[in-house]
Amino acid sequence: ATDPEFFGPTVERLAGAQLVHREPDRPWSRVVIEKPFGRDLASALALDHHVLRYLNHDQVYRIDHYLGKETVQNLLAFRFGNAIFEPLLTRQYVDHVQITVAETVGMEGRRGAFYDNAGALRDVVQNHMLQVLSLIAMEPPVSLEAEAVRDEKVKLLKSIRPVRDVSKQVVRGQYFAGMVDGKLRNGYRQEEKVKTDSNVETYLALKLFIDNWRWSGVPFFLRTGKSMPLSASEVRIQFKPTPNVLFAAKCGMKLDPNAITLRLQPNEGITLRFNGKVPGASLQVRPVRMHFSYDSEFGAYTPEAYERLLLEAIAGDATLFIRRDEVETAWGIVDPIRAGWGDKPLTNREFYSAGTWGPVASEDLLAASGHAWRDPQPAK
């Protein structure tokens, strides 16, 4: 539906059916548009041109269901509602940040027809992952009004350093046949409605930098993939290690760095990882966890993301929807990546077996700067 050639006539039909009105005194007239909004910057601009012929800006609700997830919404409360955390989320204390969106599903049904024209970059990174990145890294808004929040998200996205060397900052991948959840999964090129020589990425990892005062020099590692070992989405904030002088001198130990993990799905919650002494006469220190779970703390029904977002659209609250300049800025970040790939075929190091955490090249991306992926763990 986000193809301008399709959407233009569709909006015209809606207007003809008097379901859409430009009159400012008809605030109930709204159109919700699913992501991805366009397939690149040029098509997003063309789509906006079609839509805004019939709608005012405040009638257009660009939806991304990730923004309706409970923990994603909790990012603002976690960051700006707690004095013990917010001062630490800066370049002085944070070593790096990892954002993972992993799915066990492949191309079930006939989804290959869509995915072979989209890929992970368009389907997940341009929207879901950049939205999560903007919320975890943005500056505090002046209020919780929709425009104030979205202003700060746009500022953050515009601070992301352009990807100029795709070979050093981006890794793509594609799964071949393997075992997922104990069942044999076909390779992507054997999936229904997928070209047998397809170079579409089912996996993507990239390293980004945010050129502002708070985050200067801190790498943000993003990865997403199909046919992964488990389905999980999380943000891991890893802090810089403490000076290794006290415990190394005493007993030769190297302490693990502290980390905060925000689990977006499933089993939403927040975990703080820190070092504690093992009981006993000897001085042994190992990582321990403090864990907050939505289920155990509140025990209440959590609405599905689309339930919440559609209710917000009906109420006319645009806070959890994506503004036009957010879409355009996000496309401006990812378009150079696809241009950098050009028509280059995938290499052997970019393929991965279904049921694993991605291609070897992805590990190299982090190893080059002395880091390693921390894979999500199954919920206990």
Coordinates of N, CA, C and O in Angstrom, one line a residue, residues 14-81:
L14 N -10.9 7.1 -1.6 CA -11.3 7.4 -0.3 C -11.9 8.8 -0.2 O -13.0 9.0 0.4
A15 N -11.3 9.8 -0.9 CA -11.8 11.1 -0.9 C -13.1 11.2 -1.6 O -14.1 11.8 -1.2
G16 N -13.3 10.4 -2.7 CA -14.5 10.3 -3.4 C -15.6 9.7 -2.6 O -16.8 10.1 -2.8
A17 N -15.3 8.8 -1.7 CA -16.3 8.2 -0.8 C -16.6 9.1 0.4 O -17.3 8.7 1.3
Q18 N -15.9 10.3 0.4 CA -16.2 11.2 1.5 C -15.7 10.6 2.9 O -16.3 10.9 3.9
L19 N -14.7 9.8 2.8 CA -14.1 9.3 4.1 C -12.9 10.1 4.5 O -12.4 10.0 5.6
V20 N -12.4 10.9 3.6 CA -11.3 11.8 3.9 C -11.7 13.2 3.6 O -12.3 13.5 2.5
H21 N -11.3 14.2 4.4 CA -11.7 15.6 4.2 C -10.5 16.4 4.6 O -9.7 16.1 5.5
R22 N -10.3 17.5 3.9 CA -9.2 18.4 4.2 C -9.7 19.5 5.2 O -8.8 20.2 5.7
E23 N -10.9 19.6 5.5 CA -11.4 20.7 6.3 C -10.8 20.5 7.7 O -10.9 19.5 8.4
P24 N -10.2 21.6 8.3 CA -9.6 21.5 9.6 C -10.6 21.3 10.7 O -10.2 21.0 11.8
D25 N -11.9 21.6 10.4 CA -12.9 21.4 11.5 C -13.4 20.0 11.5 O -14.4 19.7 12.2
R26 N -12.7 19.1 10.8 CA -13.1 17.6 10.8 C -12.0 16.8 11.4 O -11.3 16.0 10.7
P27 N -11.6 17.0 12.7 CA -10.4 16.3 13.2 C -10.5 14.8 13.3 O -9.5 14.2 13.5
W28 N -11.8 14.3 13.2 CA -11.9 12.8 13.2 C -11.5 12.2 11.9 O -11.3 10.9 11.9
S29 N -11.2 12.9 10.9 CA -10.8 12.3 9.6 C -9.3 12.0 9.6 O -8.5 12.9 9.4
R30 N -9.0 10.8 9.7 CA -7.6 10.4 9.8 C -7.3 9.2 8.9 O -8.2 8.3 8.8
V31 N -6.1 9.1 8.4 CA -5.7 7.9 7.6 C -4.4 7.3 8.3 O -3.4 8.1 8.5
V32 N -4.4 6.1 8.6 CA -3.3 5.4 9.2 C -2.6 4.6 8.1 O -3.2 3.8 7.4
I33 N -1.3 4.9 7.9 CA -0.5 4.3 6.8 C 0.6 3.4 7.4 O 1.4 3.8 8.2
E34 N 0.6 2.1 7.0 CA 1.5 1.1 7.5 C 2.9 1.4 7.0 O 3.1 1.9 5.9
K35 N 3.9 1.0 7.8 CA 5.3 1.0 7.3 C 5.5 -0.2 6.3 O 4.8 -1.2 6.4
P36 N 6.6 -0.1 5.5 CA 7.5 1.0 5.3 C 6.8 2.1 4.4 O 6.1 1.7 3.5
F37 N 7.0 3.3 4.8 CA 6.4 4.4 4.0 C 7.4 4.7 2.9 O 8.3 5.4 2.9
G38 N 7.0 4.1 1.7 CA 7.9 4.2 0.5 C 8.9 3.1 0.6 O 8.9 2.2 1.5
R39 N 9.8 3.1 -0.4 CA 10.9 2.1 -0.5 C 12.2 2.7 -0.5 O 13.3 2.1 -0.5
D40 N 12.3 4.1 -0.6 CA 13.5 4.8 -0.5 C 13.0 6.3 -0.3 O 11.8 6.6 -0.3
L41 N 14.0 7.2 -0.3 CA 13.6 8.6 0.0 C 12.8 9.2 -1.2 O 11.8 9.9 -0.9
A42 N 13.2 8.9 -2.4 CA 12.4 9.4 -3.5 C 11.0 9.0 -3.5 O 10.0 9.8 -3.7
S43 N 10.7 7.7 -3.3 CA 9.3 7.2 -3.3 C 8.6 7.7 -2.1 O 7.3 7.9 -2.1
A44 N 9.3 7.9 -0.9 CA 8.6 8.4 0.3 C 8.1 9.9 0.0 O 7.0 10.3 0.4
L45 N 9.0 10.7 -0.7 CA 8.6 12.0 -1.1 C 7.4 12.0 -2.0 O 6.5 12.8 -1.9
A46 N 7.4 11.1 -3.0 CA 6.3 11.0 -3.9 C 5.0 10.6 -3.3 O 3.9 11.1 -3.6
L47 N 5.1 9.6 -2.3 CA 4.0 9.2 -1.6 C 3.4 10.3 -0.8 O 2.2 10.5 -0.7
D48 N 4.2 11.1 -0.1 CA 3.8 12.3 0.6 C 3.0 13.2 -0.3 O 2.0 13.8 0.1
H49 N 3.6 13.4 -1.5 CA 3.0 14.3 -2.4 C 1.5 13.9 -2.7 O 0.6 14.7 -2.8
H50 N 1.3 12.6 -3.0 CA 0.0 12.1 -3.2 C -0.9 12.2 -2.0 O -2.1 12.7 -2.2
V51 N -0.4 11.8 -0.9 CA -1.3 11.8 0.3 C -1.7 13.3 0.7 O -2.9 13.5 1.0
L52 N -0.8 14.2 0.6 CA -1.0 15.6 1.1 C -1.8 16.4 0.1 O -2.2 17.5 0.4
R53 N -2.1 15.8 -1.0 CA -3.1 16.4 -2.0 C -4.5 16.4 -1.4 O -5.4 17.2 -1.7
Y54 N -4.8 15.4 -0.5 CA -6.1 15.2 0.0 C -6.2 15.3 1.5 O -7.3 15.4 2.0
L55 N -5.1 15.3 2.2 CA -5.1 15.3 3.7 C -4.2 16.4 4.2 O -3.2 16.7 3.6
N56 N -4.5 16.9 5.4 CA -3.7 17.8 6.1 C -2.6 16.9 6.8 O -2.8 15.7 7.0
H57 N -1.5 17.6 7.2 CA -0.4 16.9 7.8 C -0.9 16.2 9.1 O -0.5 15.0 9.4
D58 N -1.8 16.8 9.9 CA -2.2 16.3 11.1 C -3.3 15.2 11.0 O -3.7 14.6 12.0
Q59 N -3.6 14.9 9.7 CA -4.6 13.8 9.5 C -3.8 12.5 9.1 O -4.4 11.4 9.1
V60 N -2.5 12.6 8.9 CA -1.8 11.4 8.4 C -1.0 10.8 9.6 O -0.3 11.4 10.3
Y61 N -1.3 9.5 9.9 CA -0.7 8.8 11.0 C 0.1 7.6 10.4 O -0.4 6.6 10.0
R62 N 1.4 7.8 10.4 CA 2.3 6.8 9.8 C 2.6 5.8 11.0 O 3.3 6.2 11.9
I63 N 2.2 4.6 10.9 CA 2.2 3.7 12.0 C 3.5 2.8 11.9 O 3.9 2.3 10.8
D64 N 4.1 2.5 13.0 CA 5.1 1.5 13.2 C 4.8 0.8 14.5 O 4.9 1.4 15.6
H65 N 4.4 -0.5 14.4 CA 3.8 -1.2 15.6 C 4.8 -1.3 16.7 O 4.4 -1.5 17.9
Y66 N 6.1 -1.1 16.4 CA 7.1 -1.2 17.5 C 6.9 -0.1 18.5 O 7.2 -0.3 19.7
L67 N 6.4 1.0 18.1 CA 6.2 2.2 19.0 C 5.0 1.9 19.9 O 4.8 2.7 20.9
G68 N 4.2 0.8 19.7 CA 3.2 0.5 20.6 C 3.5 -0.5 21.6 O 2.7 -0.8 22.5
K69 N 4.7 -1.1 21.6 CA 5.2 -2.1 22.5 C 5.4 -1.4 23.9 O 6.0 -0.3 24.0
E70 N 5.1 -2.1 24.9 CA 5.1 -1.5 26.3 C 6.5 -1.1 26.7 O 6.7 0.0 27.2
T71 N 7.5 -1.9 26.4 CA 8.9 -1.5 26.8 C 9.4 -0.4 26.0 O 10.2 0.4 26.5
V72 N 9.0 -0.4 24.7 CA 9.5 0.8 23.9 C 8.9 2.1 24.4 O 9.7 3.1 24.6
Q73 N 7.7 2.0 24.8 CA 7.1 3.2 25.4 C 7.7 3.5 26.8 O 7.8 4.7 27.2
N74 N 8.2 2.5 27.5 CA 8.8 2.7 28.8 C 10.2 3.3 28.7 O 10.7 3.7 29.7
L75 N 10.8 3.4 27.5 CA 12.1 3.9 27.4 C 12.2 5.4 27.9 O 13.1 5.8 28.5
L76 N 11.1 6.1 27.6 CA 11.1 7.5 28.1 C 11.0 7.6 29.6 O 11.7 8.4 30.2
A77 N 10.2 6.8 30.2 CA 10.0 6.7 31.6 C 11.3 6.2 32.3 O 11.7 6.8 33.3
F78 N 11.9 5.2 31.7 CA 13.1 4.7 32.3 C 14.2 5.7 32.2 O 15.0 5.9 33.2
R79 N 14.4 6.4 31.1 CA 15.5 7.3 31.0 C 15.3 8.6 31.8 O 16.1 9.0 32.5
F80 N 14.1 9.2 31.6 CA 13.9 10.6 32.1 C 13.1 10.6 33.4 O 12.9 11.7 34.0
G81 N 12.7 9.4 33.9 CA 12.0 9.4 35.2 C 12.9 8.8 36.3 O 12.4 8.6 37.4

